[in-house]
Amino acid sequence: MTQKLVVIGAGMASGRMLEHLTDTDPGAYDITLFNAEPRGNYNRLMLSPVLSGEKTYAQIVTHDEPWYAARAIDIRFGEPVVKIDRRNRTVVSASGGVPYDKLVIATGSAPFIIPVPGRDLPGVVTFRDLDDTDAMTAAAAKGGHAVVIGGGLLGLEAAAGLRMLGMEVTVIHLMGHLMERQLDPAAGYLLQKDLERRGIKVHCKGATKAILGDGRVEAVLLEDGTTYPADLVCMAVGIRPETRLATDAGLDVARGITVSDAMETSDPAIFALGECVEHDRQLFGLVAPLYDQAKVLADTLLGQPAAFRPVQTATKLKVTGCDLFSAGDFAEAEGREDIVFRDPGRGIYKRLVLEGDRLVGAVMYGDTADGAWFFDQIRSGADIADKRNTLIFGPSAGTADPLAAVAAMPDSAEICGCNGVCKGRIVQAIKDGATDLDAVRATTKASASCGTCTGLVEQVMSLTLGDTFQMPTAKPMCKCTDHTHEDVRRLIKSMGLKSIPAVMQELGWTTAGGCASCRPALNYYLIADWPLEYQDDRQSRFVNERNHANIQKDGTYSVVPRMWGGVTTPTELRAIADAADKYNVPMVKVTGGQRIDLLGVRKEDLPAMWADLNAAGMVSGHAYSKGLRTVKTCVGSEFCRFGTQDSTGLGIKLEKLLWGSWTPHKVKLGVSGCPRNCAEATCKDVGIICVDSGYQISVAGAAGMELKETQPLALATTEEEAIELTTAFIQLYREHAKYLDRPYKWVAKVGLDWVIAQVMEHRTALVERFEVSQSVYRRDPWAEHAAEATKWAPMADLTLEAAE
Amino acid sequence: MMIDIGPLSDIPRQGARVVKTPHGCVAVFRTATDQVFAIDDACPHKGGPLSEGIVHGTSVTCPLHSWVFDLNTGMAQGADEGTVATYAVMVEDGRILLDAAWLRERSAA
Ligand code: SRM
Ligand SMILES: Cc1cc2nc3c(=O)[nH]c(=O)nc-3n(C[C@H](O)[C@H](O)[C@H](O)COP(=O)(O)OP(=O)(O)OC[C@H]3O[C@@H](n4cnc5c(N)ncnc54)[C@H](O)[C@@H]3O)c2cc1C
Ligand code: SF4
Ligand code: FES
């Protein structure tokens, strides 16, 4: 008698398996096929174009009624199996039981629903089958706002589809960049840019807190407090293997149903394939390996020995106009090398990962024409030693243009900020005969003031004049780029670059993730230029700024609370003494900056100690930051018989205004009440000497590795004016200086005259921009981090583990 | 013996956390691409806590005097010479498992 084969699930995997089986031996089994969905096999991948309206359901059906009829397959669609009875070898559904000799479980997977309040509201959907797709199409017909939770492959295809149907779409993604499992940050950035260009809003690092609505969904609330209006919410955060039947039947199930190389479960009469299985600790979420499983299982069922071996998979996003490709393993590892190619002008990024002389991974964005060819190289493990130099250009090699970033700038982009000269004007001047730098300066004024844009002007000249122009060599920022610090600063502004991946992509970084030298600098430039839009990247900060304390030679930390203008109170001193006792501080020291240093604190004690100091009204002294440090004062007119003005009061006002701001290097101020200068103001970054007629403001002093007396900036007649001029100077420094240049170095480069002219002419605007930045940064980091004490402790303690 | 030391999400991308052991701290790193590495948390130069360094690619720069180490091998890069011990780690189901057999070996020794 013919053996009975029952298949649970009519999906992509089982459909392919049935094809192999019935093509090879049509009479081998009497087949019954159950499916929970009220329809047979269709191409699930193509639900995305169905959603966007580019295809219809009829076009994606893979097996129709005549196909099953021709193979005498007993189809039970819309009839979910509810139980597997292994003892009686029967599967149970609503209409009763069907016996089997061999059983195949192909139940696929179910969308993962994040357990937030409101997840059950009407209007919250997932994206898995035709019913979901129809529900979204129906909702989209009414227009309005859609929020897609999850910026992976599925979520983005849903978002693009909904957008094409005319909805306002926002994608919320938990991680720092889109499709982080398939793409590196650079490619993720380009993808985001493309989606934004078609009107899709993307919110990365967004954790959903709740779905809000009265009776049906109305909005989505994030942990950071942002809310997005929503008439439709699509949850696409991941999938989980559908293993319930197998678990209930007592089969071995880990994350998926455990199968052998032959696709056999722990019961020799039962087999499984597709997204519901786990093979060799691995789960599957793309069809290519599932098709291989289908072939193996068909062979197994026909008594032919066969073994499943997972293959490399490649991903493409099915969103028209977003060209991305990723394949193989693109993580960095020992012995691996990156070849990175960026063409910012055309929005292209390609990264190849080599291991020895073999290609092991590839990520591409913007131009994926060679994707298949690279994928082939990866799978075949071909030796690429001889084509290494041109490999990145694919089978038909071309050439890269090192000036691409500048070439990509529109004519209206500003090159020289001081004199407001755009690229177009420089190009015109060159065409009109200005063929050397001096001539360009003379005719356009570009780079004729502070000079930091000289490199850019030269690049424009090189582009316009070609080989006839000899580029002088300037020192690049680090080994990751050919641009100088100054060029990078200028390009960040003129090209509107607002994230580290954006800078690295648009300016053609040659490494994938930068280095310990460029990342802190870029993080600073972005904070300074886009205080409201840019999110500080803690992992790109040096240890002291990351931990808000100075690391000591033995790995402990020092804690310095702020003492505004060097003034303290008995209460503060008591709180400091208490903290020193409580946390066994080995040394309490008065610093050279008029405050108290608690040295030798253990990292895990920091948050508790901060909380104690906060409770006594003290905040971080930022003794660790490239930012405002101290404002040293003398007693001034309040107590001193020679004092001309309230130097202590002015110092405190300045410190309260400036604290928390990030600067290219540290900034220290001094305010002395008279020319006797007891606050040593004339060797600070900004020094103010009070005189009868007002306030002498001088800048660019130093008393560290170099000794420099300050130079006069201006004389202010009122306290307000002194504060305004000081703030304007610091903002100018924040906007222009190279990272890790103290003001004295920067002023030496751009010239004191230029600085004075800028401060005088633009003081109001400079102060306004400083205030905008301070609306974000004038806050105590200690208070913020004291709340998350666990993050400062070891993540695990194994000292007991070994003692047992 | 693999010991579960906590969820991967406890370590920020391009960051590290330490695990205390009787033989000193072990630094567990997570890279931008979610690879996980474990090495001794003491720089061979002057004992700097490598867990506090800036992580770039699969390297870390020591926070004290900027030696750079390859997390795969524990070897100092460039002109500097020195090596830190590396330990086997893996991620399964979003949990980090640290091979701690060496803990026993060392404590038995
Ligand atoms: C604590 C303190 C010494 C003290 O016990 O008095 C100190 C301690 C350090 N100084 Fe300083 N400096 C301290 C006042 C000074 C002063 C005097 C002043 O501020 O009036 C100077 C000269 C003035 C100046 O800045 O120009 C000073 C010039 C430096 C320099 C050289 C800077 C330069 O541009 O030449 C460095 C190195 C650097 O920043 O790159 C430095 C770096 C350091 C570091 C951060 C070294 C490091 O990276 O670990 C020291 C941290 C020790 C710690 O763990 O706390 N320290 N340092 C002083 C803290 C002042 C405060 O309350 O915040
Ligand atoms: C919108 C979308 C786009 C995608 N795009 C791509 C892509 O571009 N590339 C790619 O490689 N992959 C893509 N995928 C993933 C791919 O579709 C899946 O990997 C594949 O469909 C899994 O096949 P499967 O047979 O394991 O499960 P499925 O195809 O999901 O089939 C499982 C079937 O089992 C049924 N079932 C479940 N429980 C029972 C039960 N108790 N009784 C009876 N029947 C049951 C279900 O109703 C379902 O019909 C996409 C998926 C979606 C949803
Ligand atoms: S002078 Fe400053 S940097 Fe040098 S040892 Fe003293 S505190 Fe440290
Ligand atoms: S202690 Fe690590 S570099 Fe000096």
Tab-separated table of C-alpha atoms in Angstrom, chain A residues 243-379:
chain	number	residue	atom	x	y	z
A	243	THR	CA	7.211	25.358	17.018
A	244	ARG	CA	4.103	24.970	19.166
A	245	LEU	CA	2.849	21.728	17.567
A	246	ALA	CA	6.301	20.168	17.851
A	247	THR	CA	6.776	21.227	21.451
A	248	ASP	CA	3.360	19.884	22.443
A	249	ALA	CA	4.183	16.602	20.733
A	250	GLY	CA	7.339	16.278	22.792
A	251	LEU	CA	9.820	16.570	19.902
A	252	ASP	CA	13.267	18.063	20.597
A	253	VAL	CA	12.914	21.798	20.205
A	254	ALA	CA	15.626	24.378	20.951
A	255	ARG	CA	14.873	27.761	19.435
A	256	GLY	CA	13.515	25.885	16.428
A	257	ILE	CA	12.591	22.253	15.887
A	258	THR	CA	15.904	20.404	16.018
A	259	VAL	CA	16.671	18.516	12.785
A	260	SER	CA	19.506	16.354	11.530
A	261	ASP	CA	21.373	16.840	8.244
A	262	ALA	CA	18.656	14.682	6.647
A	263	MET	CA	15.945	17.023	8.067
A	264	GLU	CA	14.769	14.358	10.486
A	265	THR	CA	13.444	15.391	13.899
A	266	SER	CA	13.951	13.439	17.115
A	267	ASP	CA	11.106	11.163	15.924
A	268	PRO	CA	12.259	9.164	12.867
A	269	ALA	CA	8.773	9.341	11.329
A	270	ILE	CA	8.677	13.120	11.553
A	271	PHE	CA	10.629	15.626	9.466
A	272	ALA	CA	10.709	19.365	9.472
A	273	LEU	CA	11.990	22.144	7.231
A	274	GLY	CA	11.762	25.865	6.734
A	275	GLU	CA	11.854	28.714	9.197
A	276	CYS	CA	10.474	26.501	11.984
A	277	VAL	CA	13.670	24.418	12.217
A	278	GLU	CA	17.022	24.760	13.880
A	279	HIS	CA	19.924	22.983	12.193
A	280	ASP	CA	23.321	22.868	13.817
A	281	ARG	CA	22.315	25.720	16.159
A	282	GLN	CA	21.319	27.887	13.232
A	283	LEU	CA	17.925	29.368	12.349
A	284	PHE	CA	16.867	30.478	8.866
A	285	GLY	CA	15.049	33.555	7.669
A	286	LEU	CA	15.734	33.680	3.945
A	287	VAL	CA	14.499	31.270	1.291
A	288	ALA	CA	17.744	30.199	-0.363
A	289	PRO	CA	18.774	27.721	2.366
A	290	LEU	CA	15.146	26.592	2.677
A	291	TYR	CA	15.144	25.538	-0.962
A	292	ASP	CA	18.212	23.427	-0.276
A	293	GLN	CA	16.412	21.874	2.690
A	294	ALA	CA	13.456	21.134	0.391
A	295	LYS	CA	15.687	19.185	-1.994
A	296	VAL	CA	17.324	17.276	0.856
A	297	LEU	CA	14.015	16.365	2.468
A	298	ALA	CA	12.526	15.204	-0.836
A	299	ASP	CA	15.531	12.896	-1.247
A	300	THR	CA	15.254	11.680	2.341
A	301	LEU	CA	11.571	10.864	1.863
A	302	LEU	CA	12.460	8.919	-1.265
A	303	GLY	CA	15.073	6.915	0.602
A	304	GLN	CA	18.075	8.631	-1.001
A	305	PRO	CA	20.864	9.675	1.321
A	306	ALA	CA	21.193	13.459	1.386
A	307	ALA	CA	22.621	16.004	3.785
A	308	PHE	CA	21.784	19.648	4.255
A	309	ARG	CA	24.696	22.082	4.377
A	310	PRO	CA	23.833	25.725	4.993
A	311	VAL	CA	25.043	27.975	2.213
A	312	GLN	CA	26.039	31.595	2.193
A	313	THR	CA	23.088	33.882	1.755
A	314	ALA	CA	22.833	37.237	0.086
A	315	THR	CA	20.282	39.946	0.845
A	316	LYS	CA	18.660	42.462	-1.459
A	317	LEU	CA	15.986	44.901	-0.380
A	318	LYS	CA	12.942	44.813	-2.629
A	319	VAL	CA	12.308	48.534	-2.555
A	320	THR	CA	12.409	50.066	-6.004
A	321	GLY	CA	15.234	52.586	-6.143
A	322	CYS	CA	17.104	51.446	-3.024
A	323	ASP	CA	19.965	49.394	-4.324
A	324	LEU	CA	21.628	47.404	-1.626
A	325	PHE	CA	23.333	44.083	-1.459
A	326	SER	CA	25.017	42.235	1.336
A	327	ALA	CA	26.505	38.781	1.372
A	328	GLY	CA	28.794	36.595	3.387
A	329	ASP	CA	30.473	37.646	6.550
A	330	PHE	CA	31.488	41.278	6.725
A	331	ALA	CA	32.528	41.464	10.355
A	332	GLU	CA	36.111	42.447	10.972
A	333	ALA	CA	38.393	39.739	12.309
A	334	GLU	CA	41.997	38.792	12.587
A	335	GLY	CA	43.684	38.337	9.262
A	336	ARG	CA	40.830	40.086	7.526
A	337	GLU	CA	41.247	43.185	5.449
A	338	ASP	CA	38.782	45.725	4.188
A	339	ILE	CA	38.702	47.326	0.797
A	340	VAL	CA	36.413	50.336	0.956
A	341	PHE	CA	35.234	52.373	-1.985
A	342	ARG	CA	33.065	55.457	-1.605
A	343	ASP	CA	31.770	57.716	-4.327
A	344	PRO	CA	29.936	60.389	-2.364
A	345	GLY	CA	28.792	62.224	-5.470
A	346	ARG	CA	26.748	59.274	-6.642
A	347	GLY	CA	25.918	57.934	-3.169
A	348	ILE	CA	27.876	54.756	-3.651
A	349	TYR	CA	29.514	52.660	-0.986
A	350	LYS	CA	31.180	49.314	-1.429
A	351	ARG	CA	33.067	47.294	1.085
A	352	LEU	CA	34.780	43.990	0.487
A	353	VAL	CA	36.121	41.843	3.277
A	354	LEU	CA	39.109	39.680	2.398
A	355	GLU	CA	40.582	36.845	4.357
A	356	GLY	CA	43.997	36.076	2.959
A	357	ASP	CA	43.456	35.830	-0.774
A	358	ARG	CA	39.757	35.048	-0.584
A	359	LEU	CA	36.700	37.236	-0.565
A	360	VAL	CA	34.479	36.407	2.438
A	361	GLY	CA	31.980	39.240	2.532
A	362	ALA	CA	30.594	42.175	0.628
A	363	VAL	CA	28.332	45.122	1.431
A	364	MET	CA	27.233	47.431	-1.325
A	365	TYR	CA	24.972	50.405	-1.638
A	366	GLY	CA	23.986	52.515	-4.593
A	367	ASP	CA	25.631	50.378	-7.234
A	368	THR	CA	24.966	46.692	-6.808
A	369	ALA	CA	25.470	45.698	-10.398
A	370	ASP	CA	28.454	43.538	-9.464
A	371	GLY	CA	26.696	41.930	-6.483
A	372	ALA	CA	26.150	38.593	-8.148
A	373	TRP	CA	29.739	38.486	-9.320
A	374	PHE	CA	31.061	39.187	-5.812
A	375	PHE	CA	28.654	36.622	-4.349
A	376	ASP	CA	30.093	34.115	-6.776
A	377	GLN	CA	33.635	34.915	-5.656
A	378	ILE	CA	32.569	34.410	-2.043
A	379	ARG	CA	30.840	31.089	-2.640
